[in-house]
CSV table of C-alpha atoms and ligand atoms in Angstrom, one decimal:
chain,number,residue,atom,x,y,z
A,1,UNK,CA,-0.1,0.2,0.3
A,2,UNK,CA,1.3,3.5,-0.9
A,3,UNK,CA,1.7,5.9,1.8
A,4,UNK,CA,-0.8,7.6,0.5
A,5,UNK,CA,-3.5,5.1,0.2
A,6,UNK,CA,-2.5,4.6,4.3
A,7,UNK,CA,-3.3,8.1,5.1
A,8,UNK,CA,-6.8,8.1,3.4
A,9,UNK,CA,-7.8,4.4,5.1
A,10,UNK,CA,-6.6,6.6,8.4
A,11,UNK,CA,-8.7,9.3,7.7
A,12,UNK,CA,-11.9,9.3,9.0
A,13,UNK,CA,-15.4,10.3,6.9
A,14,UNK,CA,-16.9,13.4,7.6
A,15,UNK,CA,-19.5,12.6,10.6
A,16,UNK,CA,-22.9,14.8,11.4
A,17,UNK,CA,-23.5,16.1,15.1
A,18,UNK,CA,-26.7,17.9,15.7
A,19,UNK,CA,-27.0,20.1,18.2
A,20,UNK,CA,-29.9,20.7,19.8
A,21,UNK,CA,-30.5,23.6,22.6
A,22,UNK,CA,-33.3,26.6,23.9
A,23,UNK,CA,-33.8,28.2,21.6
A,24,UNK,CA,-32.2,26.2,18.4
A,25,UNK,CA,-30.5,23.2,16.4
A,26,UNK,CA,-27.5,23.2,14.6
A,27,UNK,CA,-25.8,21.1,12.9
A,28,UNK,CA,-23.2,19.9,10.5
A,29,UNK,CA,-20.9,17.8,8.8
A,30,UNK,CA,-17.5,17.3,11.1
A,31,UNK,CA,-14.4,16.4,9.8
A,32,UNK,CA,-13.3,14.8,13.5
A,33,UNK,CA,-8.9,14.6,11.8
A,34,UNK,CA,-9.7,18.2,12.9
A,35,UNK,CA,-12.6,19.0,14.0
A,36,UNK,CA,-13.7,21.2,11.2
A,37,UNK,CA,-17.4,21.9,10.2
A,38,UNK,CA,-17.3,21.1,6.5
A,39,UNK,CA,-20.3,22.5,5.6
A,40,UNK,CA,-22.0,25.7,7.1
A,41,UNK,CA,-23.9,24.8,9.9
A,42,UNK,CA,-28.0,24.7,9.4
A,43,UNK,CA,-29.6,26.2,12.3
A,44,UNK,CA,-33.1,26.2,13.2
A,45,UNK,CA,-34.9,27.5,15.9
A,46,UNK,CA,-36.4,24.9,18.3
A,47,UNK,CA,-40.2,24.2,18.4
A,48,UNK,CA,-41.8,25.5,21.2
A,49,UNK,CA,-43.2,23.7,22.9
A,50,UNK,CA,-40.2,21.8,22.3
A,51,UNK,CA,-41.7,18.7,22.4
A,52,UNK,CA,-39.8,14.8,21.9
A,53,UNK,CA,-42.6,15.1,18.7
A,54,UNK,CA,-41.8,18.6,17.6
A,55,UNK,CA,-37.5,18.0,18.2
A,56,UNK,CA,-37.8,15.4,15.8
A,57,UNK,CA,-39.2,17.0,12.9
A,58,UNK,CA,-36.9,20.2,13.2
A,59,UNK,CA,-33.8,16.9,13.9
A,60,UNK,CA,-35.0,15.2,10.7
A,61,UNK,CA,-34.9,18.7,8.6
A,62,UNK,CA,-31.3,19.5,9.4
A,63,UNK,CA,-30.2,15.0,9.0
A,64,UNK,CA,-31.4,16.2,5.1
A,65,UNK,CA,-30.0,19.1,4.2
A,66,UNK,CA,-26.3,17.8,4.5
A,67,UNK,CA,-25.5,14.3,2.6
A,68,UNK,CA,-23.9,12.7,4.8
A,69,UNK,CA,-24.4,8.6,6.2
A,70,UNK,CA,-24.1,5.7,8.9
A,71,UNK,CA,-24.4,7.3,12.8
A,72,UNK,CA,-25.0,10.1,13.7
A,73,UNK,CA,-24.4,12.3,17.2
A,74,UNK,CA,-26.4,14.7,19.1
A,75,UNK,CA,-26.4,17.3,22.1
A,76,UNK,CA,-29.6,16.9,24.5
A,77,UNK,CA,-29.4,19.9,27.0
A,78,UNK,CA,-30.2,19.0,29.5
A,79,UNK,CA,-28.9,14.8,31.4
A,80,UNK,CA,-28.4,11.3,30.1
A,81,UNK,CA,-27.8,8.3,30.9
A,82,UNK,CA,-27.7,5.6,28.8
A,83,UNK,CA,-28.9,6.9,25.8
A,84,UNK,CA,-32.4,8.2,28.5
A,85,UNK,CA,-32.5,11.9,28.5
A,86,UNK,CA,-33.0,12.4,33.1
A,87,UNK,CA,-33.9,15.9,33.1
A,88,UNK,CA,-35.5,18.8,30.6
A,89,UNK,CA,-35.0,22.2,32.8
A,90,UNK,CA,-35.5,24.0,29.9
A,91,UNK,CA,-37.2,21.8,27.7
A,92,UNK,CA,-40.7,19.7,27.6
A,93,UNK,CA,-41.4,18.1,30.7
A,94,UNK,CA,-42.3,14.5,28.2
A,95,UNK,CA,-38.4,14.2,27.4
A,96,UNK,CA,-38.2,13.0,31.1
A,97,UNK,CA,-36.8,9.6,30.7
A,98,UNK,CA,-37.5,9.1,26.9
A,99,UNK,CA,-35.0,7.1,25.0
A,100,UNK,CA,-33.5,9.5,23.1
A,101,UNK,CA,-31.1,7.9,21.0
A,102,UNK,CA,-33.9,4.9,20.3
A,103,UNK,CA,-37.2,7.4,20.1
A,104,UNK,CA,-34.9,9.1,17.4
A,105,UNK,CA,-33.7,5.7,15.7
A,106,UNK,CA,-37.1,5.4,14.9
A,107,UNK,CA,-38.6,8.3,13.5
A,108,UNK,CA,-35.2,9.0,11.0
A,109,UNK,CA,-34.0,5.5,10.5
A,110,UNK,CA,-30.2,6.4,11.3
A,111,UNK,CA,-28.0,5.0,14.5
A,112,UNK,CA,-28.0,7.6,17.1
A,113,UNK,CA,-26.2,8.5,20.4
A,114,UNK,CA,-27.4,10.8,22.4
A,115,UNK,CA,-25.0,12.7,25.0
A,116,UNK,CA,-25.6,15.9,27.2
A,117,UNK,CA,-24.4,19.7,25.0
A,118,UNK,CA,-22.1,20.4,27.8
A,119,UNK,CA,-20.0,17.1,28.2
A,120,UNK,CA,-20.9,16.8,24.2
A,121,UNK,CA,-18.7,21.0,24.2
A,122,UNK,CA,-15.4,19.8,27.0
A,123,UNK,CA,-15.0,16.7,25.0
A,124,UNK,CA,-14.7,19.0,22.1
A,125,UNK,CA,-11.7,21.7,23.3
A,126,UNK,CA,-10.4,18.7,24.4
A,127,UNK,CA,-10.0,17.2,21.4
A,128,UNK,CA,-9.4,20.0,19.6
A,129,UNK,CA,-9.5,23.8,21.8
A,130,UNK,CA,-8.7,25.2,24.5
A,131,UNK,CA,-7.8,21.9,26.8
A,132,UNK,CA,-5.6,20.6,23.9
A,133,UNK,CA,-2.6,19.5,26.3
A,134,UNK,CA,-4.1,19.7,29.9
A,135,UNK,CA,-3.8,17.5,31.9
A,136,UNK,CA,-5.4,18.0,35.1
A,137,UNK,CA,-9.1,19.1,35.4
A,138,UNK,CA,-10.2,20.9,33.2
A,139,UNK,CA,-13.8,22.3,34.3
A,140,UNK,CA,-16.2,23.5,30.9
A,141,UNK,CA,-18.5,26.4,31.2
A,142,UNK,CA,-21.4,26.9,28.7
A,143,UNK,CA,-23.2,29.7,29.2
A,144,UNK,CA,-26.8,29.6,27.2
A,145,UNK,CA,-29.9,29.3,28.0
A,146,UNK,CA,-28.6,27.6,31.0
A,147,UNK,CA,-25.2,26.9,32.2
A,148,UNK,CA,-24.2,23.4,31.4
A,149,UNK,CA,-21.7,22.1,33.2
A,150,UNK,CA,-18.5,20.3,31.7
A,151,UNK,CA,-15.0,18.2,33.6
A,152,UNK,CA,-12.4,16.1,32.0
A,153,UNK,CA,-9.5,14.4,34.0
A,154,UNK,CA,-6.1,13.8,31.9
A,155,UNK,CA,-8.5,14.5,29.0
A,156,UNK,CA,-11.6,12.2,29.8
A,157,UNK,CA,-15.1,13.9,30.2
A,158,UNK,CA,-17.3,12.1,32.5
A,159,UNK,CA,-20.7,12.4,32.3
A,160,UNK,CA,-23.8,13.5,34.6
A,161,UNK,CA,-22.4,17.3,35.8
A,162,UNK,CA,-24.6,18.8,36.8
A,163,UNK,CA,-23.2,22.3,38.3
A,164,UNK,CA,-25.6,24.5,36.7
A,165,UNK,CA,-28.0,24.2,39.4
A,166,UNK,CA,-25.9,24.2,42.4
A,167,UNK,CA,-27.8,25.8,44.8
A,168,UNK,CA,-26.7,29.6,45.1
A,169,UNK,CA,-28.8,32.0,48.0
A,170,UNK,CA,-31.0,29.6,47.8
A,171,UNK,CA,-32.1,29.3,44.0
A,172,UNK,CA,-30.4,27.4,41.0
A,173,UNK,CA,-26.9,28.6,40.4
A,174,UNK,CA,-28.6,29.2,36.6
A,175,UNK,CA,-31.4,31.2,37.5
A,176,UNK,CA,-29.0,34.7,37.6
A,177,UNK,CA,-25.2,33.8,36.4
A,178,UNK,CA,-26.9,32.3,32.4
A,179,UNK,CA,-26.2,34.2,29.7
A,180,UNK,CA,-30.5,34.1,29.5
A,181,UNK,CA,-30.6,35.7,33.3
A,182,UNK,CA,-28.8,38.8,31.1
A,183,UNK,CA,-30.7,38.9,28.2
A,184,UNK,CA,-33.2,38.3,30.8
A,185,UNK,CA,-33.0,41.2,33.2
A,186,UNK,CA,-32.0,43.3,31.0
A,187,UNK,CA,-27.8,43.7,32.7
A,188,UNK,CA,-25.1,45.5,31.2
A,189,UNK,CA,-21.8,43.3,31.5
A,190,UNK,CA,-21.1,44.5,34.0
A,191,UNK,CA,-23.8,44.0,36.3
A,192,UNK,CA,-24.2,40.4,34.8
A,193,UNK,CA,-20.3,39.2,36.0
A,194,UNK,CA,-20.9,40.5,39.4
A,195,UNK,CA,-23.6,37.8,39.8
A,196,UNK,CA,-21.7,34.6,37.2
A,197,UNK,CA,-18.4,36.1,39.9
A,198,UNK,CA,-20.6,35.0,42.7
A,199,UNK,CA,-21.4,31.7,41.1
A,200,UNK,CA,-17.8,31.3,40.3
A,201,UNK,CA,-17.2,31.4,44.3
A,202,UNK,CA,-19.4,28.8,45.0
A,203,UNK,CA,-18.0,27.2,42.3
A,204,UNK,CA,-14.4,26.7,43.5
A,205,UNK,CA,-15.2,26.8,46.8
A,206,UNK,CA,-16.5,22.7,45.6
A,207,UNK,CA,-14.3,22.4,42.7
A,208,UNK,CA,-10.3,22.5,42.8
A,209,UNK,CA,-10.3,22.5,38.6
A,210,UNK,CA,-6.8,23.9,36.6
A,211,UNK,CA,-8.4,25.2,33.9
A,212,UNK,CA,-11.8,26.7,33.9
A,213,UNK,CA,-13.5,27.0,29.8
A,214,UNK,CA,-16.6,29.1,29.2
A,215,UNK,CA,-17.9,28.0,26.4
A,216,UNK,CA,-21.7,29.1,24.8
A,217,UNK,CA,-22.8,31.6,22.7
A,218,UNK,CA,-21.4,34.7,25.3
A,219,UNK,CA,-18.4,33.2,24.7
A,220,UNK,CA,-18.1,34.4,21.6
A,221,UNK,CA,-18.2,38.2,22.9
A,222,UNK,CA,-15.4,37.2,25.5
A,223,UNK,CA,-13.1,40.0,25.8
A,224,UNK,CA,-16.6,41.8,27.0
A,225,UNK,CA,-16.8,40.1,30.1
A,226,UNK,CA,-14.2,37.5,31.1
A,227,UNK,CA,-11.4,40.1,32.3
A,228,UNK,CA,-14.6,41.7,34.7
A,229,UNK,CA,-14.7,37.9,36.5
A,230,UNK,CA,-12.3,36.8,38.8
A,231,UNK,CA,-12.0,33.6,39.9
A,232,UNK,CA,-8.6,31.8,42.0
A,233,UNK,CA,-8.9,29.5,38.6
A,234,UNK,CA,-7.2,29.8,34.9
A,235,UNK,CA,-10.2,31.0,32.8
A,236,UNK,CA,-9.5,30.7,29.3
A,237,UNK,CA,-12.8,31.2,26.5
A,238,UNK,CA,-13.8,28.4,24.2
A,239,UNK,CA,-12.0,27.9,20.9
A,240,UNK,CA,-14.4,26.2,19.6
A,241,UNK,CA,-17.0,29.2,20.7
A,242,UNK,CA,-20.9,27.7,20.1
A,243,UNK,CA,-19.4,25.0,17.6
A,244,UNK,CA,-18.9,23.0,21.0
A,245,UNK,CA,-21.8,21.2,21.1
A,246,UNK,CA,-21.6,20.1,17.4
A,247,UNK,CA,-18.4,18.7,17.5
A,248,UNK,CA,-18.4,17.7,20.5
A,249,UNK,CA,-21.6,15.8,19.6
A,250,UNK,CA,-20.2,14.7,16.0
A,251,UNK,CA,-17.4,12.8,18.7
A,252,UNK,CA,-19.8,10.7,19.7
A,253,UNK,CA,-21.5,9.6,17.2
A,254,UNK,CA,-20.2,6.5,16.8
A,255,UNK,CA,-19.5,5.3,20.7
B,1,BGC,C1,-29.2,21.3,32.4
B,1,BGC,C2,-27.7,21.2,31.8
B,1,BGC,C3,-27.8,21.5,30.4
B,1,BGC,C4,-26.5,23.5,30.6
B,1,BGC,C5,-26.8,23.6,29.5
B,1,BGC,C6,-28.7,23.1,32.5
B,1,BGC,O1,-30.5,23.4,32.7
B,1,BGC,O2,-28.8,20.5,33.4
B,1,BGC,O3,-28.2,19.7,31.9
B,1,BGC,O4,-26.5,20.9,29.9
B,1,BGC,O5,-28.8,23.3,31.6
B,1,BGC,O6,-27.4,23.6,27.9
């Protein structure tokens, strides 16, 4: 076999990643050799109410927008264990205890693997983004409709990390520190950063990570608020910004 044939054989084919969020459902084929999107992503607003049936139809539209084959990775904004969606803080309650892998597979006719959105994001950042080469404990926090959290240690991520629901002054942390809270209350970056600092104090009282990666839609404007954050831990913006979910979804499609 020639070297060129060997390298084309070891190259991974494009995999579709779909990111289900509280406000949009996004997808694109991903080159798993580099973590790059191979086409402009498609974004369709999340249906209201975001019932499983309504979301399935939007996922179908996203899937039909691209010419890919094989398994599809999907992120979900709630706890997912073995393909079953266990919480749905910002989604319709009919997702509770639904086998989402099977539901999507039966509806769309392709194999699906569904995982938590922030866990997907930390996997993507560890492999292709801000977490590359980090051997210690990395906490990724995604600030969006809620606050997603993903943890990795020595490059391996773990499921079931839910720091968005850590109680701060008797309320879920994400109530005042998510990007949604900033919009809902019409807060300036400074006003919002004060709440995020208060939230991060609570996180740091329980966890001593080596690095915090700040992701979610707001990470595209990190220069506006990162300098206002006063954590003990080194803090960096996500490199894949809002695409980390799509890329992480593609990583797990075959798992
Ligand atoms: C959910 C998490 C999710 C986060 C971001 C939270 O409300 O509980 O599972 O990762 O929102 O979507």
